[in-house]
XYZ file of C-alpha atoms in Angstrom:
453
model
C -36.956 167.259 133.730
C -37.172 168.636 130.034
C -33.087 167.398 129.507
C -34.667 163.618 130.857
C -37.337 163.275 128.929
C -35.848 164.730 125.663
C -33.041 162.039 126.100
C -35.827 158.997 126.880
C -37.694 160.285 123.292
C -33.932 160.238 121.894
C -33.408 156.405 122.767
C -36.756 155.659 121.897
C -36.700 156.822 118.134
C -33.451 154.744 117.605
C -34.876 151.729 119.507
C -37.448 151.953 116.868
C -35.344 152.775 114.088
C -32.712 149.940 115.230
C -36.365 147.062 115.174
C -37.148 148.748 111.599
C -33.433 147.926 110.421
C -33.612 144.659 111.903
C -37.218 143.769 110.399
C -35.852 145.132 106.606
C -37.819 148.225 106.521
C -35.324 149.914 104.870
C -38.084 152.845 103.335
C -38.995 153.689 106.912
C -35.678 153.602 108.443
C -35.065 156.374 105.595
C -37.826 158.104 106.424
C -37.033 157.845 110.212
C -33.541 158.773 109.388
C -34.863 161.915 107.362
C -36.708 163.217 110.183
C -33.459 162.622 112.525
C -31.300 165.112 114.318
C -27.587 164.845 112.783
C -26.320 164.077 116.561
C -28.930 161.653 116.889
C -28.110 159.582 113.591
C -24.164 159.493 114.811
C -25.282 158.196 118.007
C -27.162 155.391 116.444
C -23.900 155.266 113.805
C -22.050 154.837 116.974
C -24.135 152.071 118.621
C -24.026 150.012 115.417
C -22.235 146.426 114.189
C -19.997 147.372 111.151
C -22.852 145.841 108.798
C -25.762 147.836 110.420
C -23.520 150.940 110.068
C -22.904 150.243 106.419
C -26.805 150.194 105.950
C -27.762 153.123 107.697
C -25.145 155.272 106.195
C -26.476 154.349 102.705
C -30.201 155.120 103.744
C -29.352 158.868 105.117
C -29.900 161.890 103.284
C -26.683 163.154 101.633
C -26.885 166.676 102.199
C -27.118 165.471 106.114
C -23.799 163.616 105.940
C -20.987 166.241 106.167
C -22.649 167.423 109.319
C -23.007 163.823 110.787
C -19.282 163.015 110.214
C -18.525 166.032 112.099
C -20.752 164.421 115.179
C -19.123 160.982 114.904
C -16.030 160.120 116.990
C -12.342 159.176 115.404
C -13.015 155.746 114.844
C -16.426 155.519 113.574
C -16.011 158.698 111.557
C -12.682 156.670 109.680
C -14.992 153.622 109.006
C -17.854 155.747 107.051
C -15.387 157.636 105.135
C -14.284 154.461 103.864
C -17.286 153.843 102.463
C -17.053 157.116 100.719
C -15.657 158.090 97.420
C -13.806 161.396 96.702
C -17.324 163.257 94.842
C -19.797 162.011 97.536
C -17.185 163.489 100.253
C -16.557 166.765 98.477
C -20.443 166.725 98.455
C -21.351 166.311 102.121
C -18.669 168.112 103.400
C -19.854 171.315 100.784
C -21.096 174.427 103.107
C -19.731 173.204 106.528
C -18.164 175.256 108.656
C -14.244 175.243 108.380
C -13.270 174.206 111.563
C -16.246 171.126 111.281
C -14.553 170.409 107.747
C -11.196 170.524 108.303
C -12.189 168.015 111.512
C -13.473 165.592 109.048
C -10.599 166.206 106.597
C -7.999 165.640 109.412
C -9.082 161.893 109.252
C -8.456 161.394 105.732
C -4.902 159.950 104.274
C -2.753 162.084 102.605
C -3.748 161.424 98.914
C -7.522 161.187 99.551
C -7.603 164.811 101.456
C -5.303 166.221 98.253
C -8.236 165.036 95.881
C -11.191 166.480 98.519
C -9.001 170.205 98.340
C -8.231 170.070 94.678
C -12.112 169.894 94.059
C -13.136 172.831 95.969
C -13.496 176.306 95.034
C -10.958 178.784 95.465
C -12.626 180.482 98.500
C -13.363 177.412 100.704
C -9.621 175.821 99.809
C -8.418 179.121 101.771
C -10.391 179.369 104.426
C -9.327 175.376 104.548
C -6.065 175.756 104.172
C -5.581 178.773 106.333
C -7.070 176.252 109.541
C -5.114 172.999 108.483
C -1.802 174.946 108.633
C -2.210 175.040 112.148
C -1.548 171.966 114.402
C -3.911 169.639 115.737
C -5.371 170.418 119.283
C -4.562 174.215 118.731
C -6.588 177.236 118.588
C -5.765 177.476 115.061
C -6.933 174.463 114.331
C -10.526 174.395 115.432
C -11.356 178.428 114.647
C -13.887 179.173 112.359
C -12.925 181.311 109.677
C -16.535 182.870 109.005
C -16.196 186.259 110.949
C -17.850 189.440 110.016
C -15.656 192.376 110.753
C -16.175 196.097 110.892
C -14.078 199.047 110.042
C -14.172 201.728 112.929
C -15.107 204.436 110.769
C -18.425 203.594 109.645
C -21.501 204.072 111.594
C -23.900 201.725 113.475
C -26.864 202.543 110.767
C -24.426 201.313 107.873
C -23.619 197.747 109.930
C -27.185 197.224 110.484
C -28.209 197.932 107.258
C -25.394 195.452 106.034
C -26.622 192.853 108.325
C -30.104 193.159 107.279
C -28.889 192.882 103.124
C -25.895 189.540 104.315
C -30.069 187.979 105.601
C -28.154 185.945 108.209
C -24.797 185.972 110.350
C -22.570 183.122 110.997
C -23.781 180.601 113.865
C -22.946 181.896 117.832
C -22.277 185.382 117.016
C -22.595 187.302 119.797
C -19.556 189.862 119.159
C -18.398 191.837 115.818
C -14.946 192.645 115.537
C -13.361 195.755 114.709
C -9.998 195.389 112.387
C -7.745 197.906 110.590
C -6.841 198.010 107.311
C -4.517 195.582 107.465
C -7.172 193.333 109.458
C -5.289 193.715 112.664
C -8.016 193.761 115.656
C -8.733 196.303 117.128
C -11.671 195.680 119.341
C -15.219 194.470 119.276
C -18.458 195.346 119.649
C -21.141 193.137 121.185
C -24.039 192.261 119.226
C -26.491 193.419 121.724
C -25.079 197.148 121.579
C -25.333 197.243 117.596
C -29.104 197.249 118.187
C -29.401 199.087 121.411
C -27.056 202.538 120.221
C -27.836 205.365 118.409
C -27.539 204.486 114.739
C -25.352 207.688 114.233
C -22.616 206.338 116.401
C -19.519 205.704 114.586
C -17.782 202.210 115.296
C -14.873 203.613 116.936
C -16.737 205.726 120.161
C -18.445 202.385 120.907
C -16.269 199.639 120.140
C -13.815 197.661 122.851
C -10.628 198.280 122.912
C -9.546 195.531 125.476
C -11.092 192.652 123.557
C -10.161 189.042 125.214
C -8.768 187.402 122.095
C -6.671 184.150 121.792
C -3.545 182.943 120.118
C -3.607 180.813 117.223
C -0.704 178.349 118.732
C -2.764 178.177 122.068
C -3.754 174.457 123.483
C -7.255 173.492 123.135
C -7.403 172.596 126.534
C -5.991 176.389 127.916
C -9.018 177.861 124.808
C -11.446 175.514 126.971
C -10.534 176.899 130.447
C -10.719 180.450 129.583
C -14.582 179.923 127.996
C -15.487 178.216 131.262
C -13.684 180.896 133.055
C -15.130 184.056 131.620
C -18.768 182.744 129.884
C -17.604 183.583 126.391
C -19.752 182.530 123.638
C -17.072 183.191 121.243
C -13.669 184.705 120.958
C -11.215 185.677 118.277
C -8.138 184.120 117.489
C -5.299 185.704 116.104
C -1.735 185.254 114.997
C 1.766 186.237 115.988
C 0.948 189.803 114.552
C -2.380 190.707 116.046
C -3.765 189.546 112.797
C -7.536 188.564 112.738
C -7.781 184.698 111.227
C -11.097 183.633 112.930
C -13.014 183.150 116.217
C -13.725 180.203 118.627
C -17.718 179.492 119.403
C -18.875 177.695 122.483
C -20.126 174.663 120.551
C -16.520 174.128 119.354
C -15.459 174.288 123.212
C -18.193 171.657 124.170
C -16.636 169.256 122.168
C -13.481 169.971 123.453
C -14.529 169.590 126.961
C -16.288 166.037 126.630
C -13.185 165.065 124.390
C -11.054 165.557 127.416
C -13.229 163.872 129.472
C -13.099 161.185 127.668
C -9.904 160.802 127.079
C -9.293 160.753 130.869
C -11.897 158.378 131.668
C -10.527 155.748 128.909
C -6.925 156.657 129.657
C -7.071 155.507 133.361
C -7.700 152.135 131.276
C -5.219 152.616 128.553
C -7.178 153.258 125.969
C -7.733 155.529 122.984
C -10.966 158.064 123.568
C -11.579 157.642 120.209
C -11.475 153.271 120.483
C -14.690 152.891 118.327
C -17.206 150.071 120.820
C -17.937 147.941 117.873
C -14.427 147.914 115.814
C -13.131 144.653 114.490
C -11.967 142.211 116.898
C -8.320 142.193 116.037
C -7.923 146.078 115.483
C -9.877 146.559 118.750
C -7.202 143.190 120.463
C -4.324 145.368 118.889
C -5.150 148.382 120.903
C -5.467 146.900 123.856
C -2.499 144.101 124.037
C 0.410 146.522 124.413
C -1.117 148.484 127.611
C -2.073 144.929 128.925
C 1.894 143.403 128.291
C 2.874 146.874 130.360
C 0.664 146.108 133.020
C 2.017 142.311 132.771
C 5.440 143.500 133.328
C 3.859 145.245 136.111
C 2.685 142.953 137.951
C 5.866 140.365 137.851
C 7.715 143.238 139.438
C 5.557 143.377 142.400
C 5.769 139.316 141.802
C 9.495 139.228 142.250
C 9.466 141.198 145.117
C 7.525 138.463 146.598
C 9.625 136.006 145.455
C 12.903 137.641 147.203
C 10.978 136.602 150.700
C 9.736 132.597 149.162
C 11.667 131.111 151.956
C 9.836 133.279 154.931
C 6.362 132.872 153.306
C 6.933 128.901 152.993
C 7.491 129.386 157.015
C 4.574 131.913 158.123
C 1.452 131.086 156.397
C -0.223 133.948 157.792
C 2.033 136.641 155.848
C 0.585 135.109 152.878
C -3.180 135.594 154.125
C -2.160 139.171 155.317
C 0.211 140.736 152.444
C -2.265 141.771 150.208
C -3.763 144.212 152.855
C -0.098 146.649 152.844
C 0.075 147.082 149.106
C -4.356 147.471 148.423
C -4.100 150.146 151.275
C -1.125 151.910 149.728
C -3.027 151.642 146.177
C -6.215 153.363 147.499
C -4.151 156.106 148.923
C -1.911 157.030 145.779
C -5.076 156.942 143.856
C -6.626 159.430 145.741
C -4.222 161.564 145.595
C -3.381 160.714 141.734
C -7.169 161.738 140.749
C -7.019 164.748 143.178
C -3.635 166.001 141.008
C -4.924 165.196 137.422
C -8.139 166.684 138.263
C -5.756 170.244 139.308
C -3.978 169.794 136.254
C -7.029 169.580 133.500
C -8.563 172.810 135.769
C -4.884 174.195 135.534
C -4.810 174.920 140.052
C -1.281 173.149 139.616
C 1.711 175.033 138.785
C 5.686 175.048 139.369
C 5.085 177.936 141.992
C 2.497 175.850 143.862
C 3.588 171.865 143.389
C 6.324 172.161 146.056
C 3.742 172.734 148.571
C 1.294 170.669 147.321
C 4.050 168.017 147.262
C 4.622 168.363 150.759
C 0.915 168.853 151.643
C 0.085 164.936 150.390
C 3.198 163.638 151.599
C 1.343 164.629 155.180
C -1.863 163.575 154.199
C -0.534 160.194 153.855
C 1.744 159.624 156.233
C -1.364 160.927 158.978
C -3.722 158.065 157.129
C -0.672 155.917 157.137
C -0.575 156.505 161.343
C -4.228 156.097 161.579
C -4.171 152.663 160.013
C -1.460 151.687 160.689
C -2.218 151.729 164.778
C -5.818 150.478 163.020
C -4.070 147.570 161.447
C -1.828 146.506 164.217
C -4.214 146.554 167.021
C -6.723 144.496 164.644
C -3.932 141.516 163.822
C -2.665 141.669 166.918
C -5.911 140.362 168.214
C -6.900 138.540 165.858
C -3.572 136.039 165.776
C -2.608 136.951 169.016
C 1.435 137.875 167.933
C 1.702 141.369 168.927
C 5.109 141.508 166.488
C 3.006 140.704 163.214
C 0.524 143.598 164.215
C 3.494 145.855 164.676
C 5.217 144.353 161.400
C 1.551 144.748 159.351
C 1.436 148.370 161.065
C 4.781 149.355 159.985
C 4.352 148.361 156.623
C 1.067 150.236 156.185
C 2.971 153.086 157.616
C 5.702 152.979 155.289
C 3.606 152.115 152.193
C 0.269 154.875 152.378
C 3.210 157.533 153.188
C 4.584 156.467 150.036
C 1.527 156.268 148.210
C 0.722 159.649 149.121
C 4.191 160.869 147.573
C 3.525 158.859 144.918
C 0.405 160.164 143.922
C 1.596 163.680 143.601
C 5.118 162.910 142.469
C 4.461 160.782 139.650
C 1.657 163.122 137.374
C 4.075 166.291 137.734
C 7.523 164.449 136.826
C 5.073 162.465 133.970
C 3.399 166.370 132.816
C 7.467 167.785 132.844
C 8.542 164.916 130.135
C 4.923 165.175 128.489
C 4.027 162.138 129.312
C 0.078 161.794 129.874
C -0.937 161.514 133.330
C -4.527 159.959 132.954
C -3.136 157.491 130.791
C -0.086 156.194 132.484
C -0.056 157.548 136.079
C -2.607 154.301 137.930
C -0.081 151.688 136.286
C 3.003 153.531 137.582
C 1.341 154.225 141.164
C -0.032 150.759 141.450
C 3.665 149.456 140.307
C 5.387 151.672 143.377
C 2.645 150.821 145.898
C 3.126 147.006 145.055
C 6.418 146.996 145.166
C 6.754 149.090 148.121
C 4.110 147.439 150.428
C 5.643 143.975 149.626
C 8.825 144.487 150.331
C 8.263 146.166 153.228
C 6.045 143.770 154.753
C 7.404 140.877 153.612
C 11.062 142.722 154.620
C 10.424 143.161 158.232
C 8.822 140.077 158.528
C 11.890 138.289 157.634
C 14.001 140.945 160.160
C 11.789 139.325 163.206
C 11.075 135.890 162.440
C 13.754 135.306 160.094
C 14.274 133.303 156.943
């Protein structure tokens, strides 16, 4: 109920702020804007024509921008940086957190992000550095650098007092970490015991020894399963020689998880996650016309196939009326099983020692739909045109094509995930292809076995 109505006062403040802009009151949209969550202001960045966009960004407060870049998605982010020179970005991005700046940075060209680095000081170019070096969708890439670490020789009383004199500690820490000399972990100690133990305690009788830590070279996605798995808050991540570089917080591994949501939902359509909703009509046309000439090429497969069997339509009428039944059945099936797969994939059920079975398991499940409607089927046509050898053709077909949709559906995301190919993005147009093809010329194929061309 709170979650509901804090989102109806969200929409409300930028329907207001979105009738200000429109109306020219351009010293109350600042004001508006000043008193403005930094999510809040991307979202209305987000749900804004190019020239709106270009206003608002102008009327926010500076020292609120680096943190709204880091909110915004790929495409809108890339069209506010362009209205951005090299100072005003050094500026906004000055005293984010190095995972949220090198985000931002990531977007920049080549000579820009040079200029950004070269402007820094010393310490922050590091700590930059040190997370760029890493590649993109890696643990290494999204860590924050901003750890405190403890030696194990020192007592609790000397952390707390250091604590007390630092006046604040880096955002989600829930976990210290204990690191030798040559900052190799060691182990960790939970926030919660630093206040609860005896103050005399030295690190070492108190710390853990089996700390859950991650790889620097680990996929986001893999960093994103193991927080959901175990409830971390954070976790540290470390490199090839147990070196400490930085840790992982939970907000990082939100944005990870609606990223690949995302990116699943908008790759069943062949789209980029990132597609910004109001980008320029050609760069948005650009995008789109290369998954639509696929999808062309598509569908004058399944269109040839139907072709092969002119002479047999141009005789039986009906076929025509009934052939789009076999391959829509055989569709729905494969789909089923397709989202059924991906979903096991992103939740990481599926692996080589399991897919054979699961293989076999849907090629069951569909050929025991594929009996069920296809006796459904037959029965109903038979009836219905009274020729007992179309219902048995239609029946056969539906058979033939729902076992193979079935297959399909399983077959085509694991051979797609071996040649990393993405599933979500191109598994419906290869399923739909091999249902299409496969219904039609199996309908269409018998039917020219019993009535002939």
């Amino acid at each position: 109920m709170l979650e509901q109505m804090e989102h109806d006062s969200t929409h409300l403040r930028l329907s207001e702020m979105n009738e200000a802009l429109d109306s020219g009151m351009f010293v109350h949209v600042k004001r508006m804007l000043n008193q403005t969550p930094p999510c809040d202001i991307a979202l209305l960045l987000e749900s804004s024509p190019p020239a709106g966009r270009k206003v608002l960004w102008r009327l926010t407060d500076s020292e609120m921008q680096g943190e709204i870049l880091d909110e915004l998605n790929e495409d809108a982010k890339t069209s506010i940086l362009k209205l951005m020179d090299t100072e005003s970005l050094v500026a906004a991005t000055e005293g984010l957190d190095t995972d949220d700046l090198a985000n931002i940075l990531r977007s920049l060209p080549d000579s820009i992000y040079q200029e950004v680095i070269t402007q820094m000081d010393t310490q922050d170019r590091h700590r930059l550095e040190a997370a760029m070096a890493y590649p993109e969708d890696t643990a290494g890439s999204i860590m924050d650098t901003d750890t405190i670490t403890l030696r194990p020789d020192v007592t609790v009383d000397v952390i707390l007092r250091y604590i007390r004199l630092r006046g604040e500690l880096p955002e989600a820490t829930d976990t210290l970490y204990v690191v030798d000399k040559d900052d190799r972990l060691i182990g960790d100690v939970p926030l919660a015991m630093l206040l609860t133990t005896d103050p005399n305690s030295v690190i070492s009788t108190i710390m853990d020894r089996q700390a859950e830590t991650l790889p620097a070279t680990m996929d986001t996605s893999e960093v994103a399963k193991l927080f959901e798995r175990h409830d971390w808050i954070s976790a540290p991540v470390l490199d090839d020689s147990g070196k400490l570089l930085g840790r992982i917080t939970i907000d990082d591994v939100v944005d990870i998880i609606r990223e690949n949501a995302e990116h699943d939902m908008m790759g069943m359509a062949g789209m980029d996650d990132d597609e910004d909703t109001f980008a320029p009509v050609i760069q948005s046309t650009k995008r789109r016309t290369l998954w639509l000439g696929v999808n062309l090429i598509a569908a004058l497969t399944a269109a040839s196939v139907s072709n092969m069997f002119e002479a047999t339509l141009e005789q039986l009428a009906t076929l025509a009326i009934l052939m789009t039944i076999v391959p829509s059945m055989g569709g729905i099936a494969g789909n089923q099983t397709l989202a059924l797969v991906i979903r096991g994939m992103a939740v990481g059920h599926i692996s080589d020692e399991n897919s054979r079975w699961l293989i076999g398991k849907e090629a069951m499940v569909g050929a025991l739909n594929g009996a069920i409607w296809a006796i459904s089927i037959a029965i109903i046509v038979s009836l219905w045109k009274g020729d007992p050898s179309l219902g048995l053709i239609i029946g056969g077909a539906m058979f033939i094509n729902m076992s193979m949709g079935g297959l399909a559906g399983v077959v085509i995301p694991l051979v797609m995930k071996k040649y990393n190919i993405d599933p979500a993005l191109a598994g419906g147009m290869a399923l739909t292809t091999v249902t299409d093809v496969v219904g039609l010329f199996a309908f269409l194929g018998m039917a020219t076995l019993v009535y002939g061309a």
